[in-house]
């Protein structure tokens, strides 16, 4: 988020930075909270944290790249559609190439699920376009921070569907995320 703010020349107010810090701390707390299902030792927990931090760096990088790209394009949907097209076609070609002698079977599988694939594509491009549109109209650091609130929804789904324990760590993290969102909204 700091990278996005610096790279794009979009400085944040103190209150906005407070919101980003609260939200980030909340996401970390939710992510690091024990679920009651943890059977791995502390070594695996540290390893998972390392992967999570590496993933955060990748997300920060593509967020800056996306914000620069969408600002250059000037239109969120066009930029998103171009990315889907230039990512999707080579990937489909790779899948069909890797299918080898089972290519006909793979194509039949694709045809049978075409309607579902189109619905998924429309939902995906729609949600991505909304995030890109927000990057055109708000500081990227704020948009990036708000996108990470999905961690709270994942924790709630884990609790309700997977029967994971919500616990104090997730509860405190959720409170910090909500406080961060409120600080961002009021900044």
XYZ file of C-alpha atoms in Angstrom:
187
model
C 0.000 0.000 0.000
C 2.873 2.310 0.788
C 4.406 1.251 -2.536
C 1.196 2.140 -4.373
C 0.975 5.487 -2.636
C 4.582 6.361 -3.466
C 4.636 4.956 -7.012
C 1.439 6.673 -8.069
C 1.937 9.973 -6.282
C -1.243 9.530 -4.255
C -0.393 10.602 -0.717
C -2.735 9.573 2.071
C -3.913 11.599 5.027
C -2.904 10.580 8.547
C -6.359 9.210 9.187
C -6.224 7.182 5.976
C -2.841 5.751 7.026
C -4.335 4.916 10.424
C -7.129 3.074 8.613
C -4.637 1.180 6.453
C -2.577 0.183 9.503
C -5.656 -0.909 11.492
C -7.010 -2.861 8.545
C -3.652 -4.522 7.871
C -3.233 -5.466 11.530
C -6.755 -6.878 11.552
C -6.124 -8.959 8.436
C -2.929 -10.311 10.011
C -4.747 -11.184 13.230
C -7.546 -12.959 11.370
C -5.048 -14.828 9.231
C -2.795 -15.850 12.115
C -5.590 -16.826 14.513
C -5.666 -20.460 15.538
C -8.764 -22.208 14.216
C -8.793 -25.141 16.564
C -8.133 -27.372 13.560
C -4.402 -26.620 13.523
C -2.588 -29.923 13.833
C 0.721 -28.732 12.415
C 3.553 -27.582 14.606
C 4.903 -24.045 14.956
C 7.417 -24.697 12.160
C 4.622 -25.213 9.645
C 2.839 -22.120 10.967
C 5.998 -20.040 10.341
C 6.331 -21.553 6.893
C 2.714 -20.643 6.103
C 3.369 -17.096 7.340
C 6.352 -16.863 4.987
C 4.193 -17.926 2.043
C 1.502 -15.444 3.091
C 4.016 -12.582 3.216
C 5.442 -13.568 -0.180
C 1.895 -13.603 -1.539
C 1.307 -10.136 -0.054
C 4.340 -8.846 -1.978
C 2.978 -10.337 -5.195
C -0.439 -8.786 -4.574
C 1.161 -5.391 -3.893
C 3.140 -5.664 -7.132
C 0.219 -6.563 -9.355
C -1.950 -3.931 -7.686
C 0.547 -1.218 -8.644
C 0.848 -2.667 -12.164
C -2.940 -2.853 -12.535
C -3.401 0.696 -11.292
C -0.835 2.001 -13.768
C -2.400 -0.055 -16.571
C -5.976 0.984 -15.899
C -4.963 4.631 -15.644
C -3.132 4.366 -18.975
C -6.159 2.646 -20.563
C -8.614 5.089 -18.978
C -11.357 2.465 -18.850
C -11.599 -0.304 -16.284
C -13.700 -2.750 -18.313
C -11.545 -2.479 -21.453
C -8.375 -3.058 -19.453
C -9.904 -6.054 -17.635
C -11.290 -7.552 -20.858
C -7.903 -7.217 -22.568
C -6.165 -8.961 -19.661
C -8.707 -11.793 -19.637
C -8.326 -12.236 -23.383
C -4.508 -12.162 -23.416
C -4.293 -14.434 -20.364
C -7.138 -16.774 -21.256
C -6.343 -17.681 -24.836
C -2.719 -18.771 -24.209
C -3.830 -20.692 -21.117
C -6.524 -22.509 -23.065
C -3.984 -23.321 -25.802
C -1.618 -24.703 -23.142
C -4.354 -26.869 -21.631
C -5.304 -28.268 -25.030
C -1.650 -28.891 -25.907
C -1.049 -30.676 -22.587
C -4.178 -32.795 -23.144
C -2.353 -34.452 -26.036
C -4.236 -37.512 -27.236
C -7.112 -36.670 -24.860
C -7.692 -33.291 -26.579
C -11.135 -34.337 -27.904
C -12.159 -35.363 -24.383
C -10.944 -32.005 -23.004
C -12.888 -30.094 -25.674
C -16.038 -32.093 -24.900
C -15.571 -31.264 -21.209
C -15.221 -27.551 -22.072
C -18.314 -27.576 -24.308
C -20.409 -29.315 -21.636
C -19.547 -26.596 -19.125
C -19.551 -23.574 -21.460
C -22.595 -21.903 -19.873
C -21.166 -22.228 -16.363
C -17.795 -20.967 -17.618
C -19.437 -17.900 -19.163
C -21.261 -17.119 -15.917
C -18.018 -17.472 -13.963
C -16.156 -15.334 -16.486
C -18.800 -12.604 -16.321
C -18.712 -12.590 -12.509
C -14.925 -12.543 -12.445
C -14.508 -9.791 -15.019
C -17.266 -7.806 -13.311
C -15.695 -7.920 -9.854
C -12.231 -7.210 -11.267
C -13.582 -4.264 -13.283
C -15.173 -2.816 -10.157
C -11.829 -2.940 -8.326
C -10.087 -1.351 -11.328
C -12.783 1.327 -11.574
C -12.204 2.117 -7.900
C -8.477 2.519 -8.636
C -9.375 5.164 -11.214
C -11.424 7.163 -8.704
C -9.722 6.665 -5.324
C -6.189 6.354 -3.983
C -4.876 2.911 -4.860
C -3.621 2.265 -1.328
C -7.173 2.636 -0.022
C -8.613 0.345 -2.672
C -5.916 -2.266 -2.007
C -6.573 -2.160 1.719
C -10.317 -2.467 1.312
C -9.952 -5.435 -1.047
C -8.249 -7.358 1.747
C -11.371 -7.228 3.915
C -12.335 -10.443 2.129
C -10.228 -12.200 4.789
C -13.009 -11.489 7.290
C -15.589 -13.068 4.980
C -13.321 -16.095 4.561
C -13.066 -16.419 8.354
C -16.863 -16.205 8.694
C -17.370 -18.825 5.993
C -14.778 -20.998 7.727
C -16.716 -20.669 10.958
C -20.206 -21.237 9.551
C -19.497 -23.791 6.824
C -16.311 -25.557 7.925
C -17.116 -25.360 11.638
C -13.781 -23.713 12.497
C -13.531 -21.972 15.836
C -13.874 -18.182 15.477
C -12.028 -17.392 18.707
C -10.591 -14.219 20.227
C -7.891 -13.746 17.596
C -10.355 -13.680 14.727
C -12.780 -11.536 16.718
C -10.072 -8.961 17.533
C -8.897 -9.007 13.917
C -12.440 -8.455 12.680
C -12.873 -5.486 15.030
C -9.608 -3.973 13.737
C -10.679 -4.489 10.118
C -14.021 -2.754 10.772
C -12.221 0.093 12.595
C -9.798 0.403 9.691
C -12.606 0.535 7.151
C -14.372 3.194 9.240
C -11.169 5.267 9.473
C -10.694 4.989 5.704
C -14.294 5.956 5.044
C -14.032 9.010 7.280
C -10.657 10.149 5.925
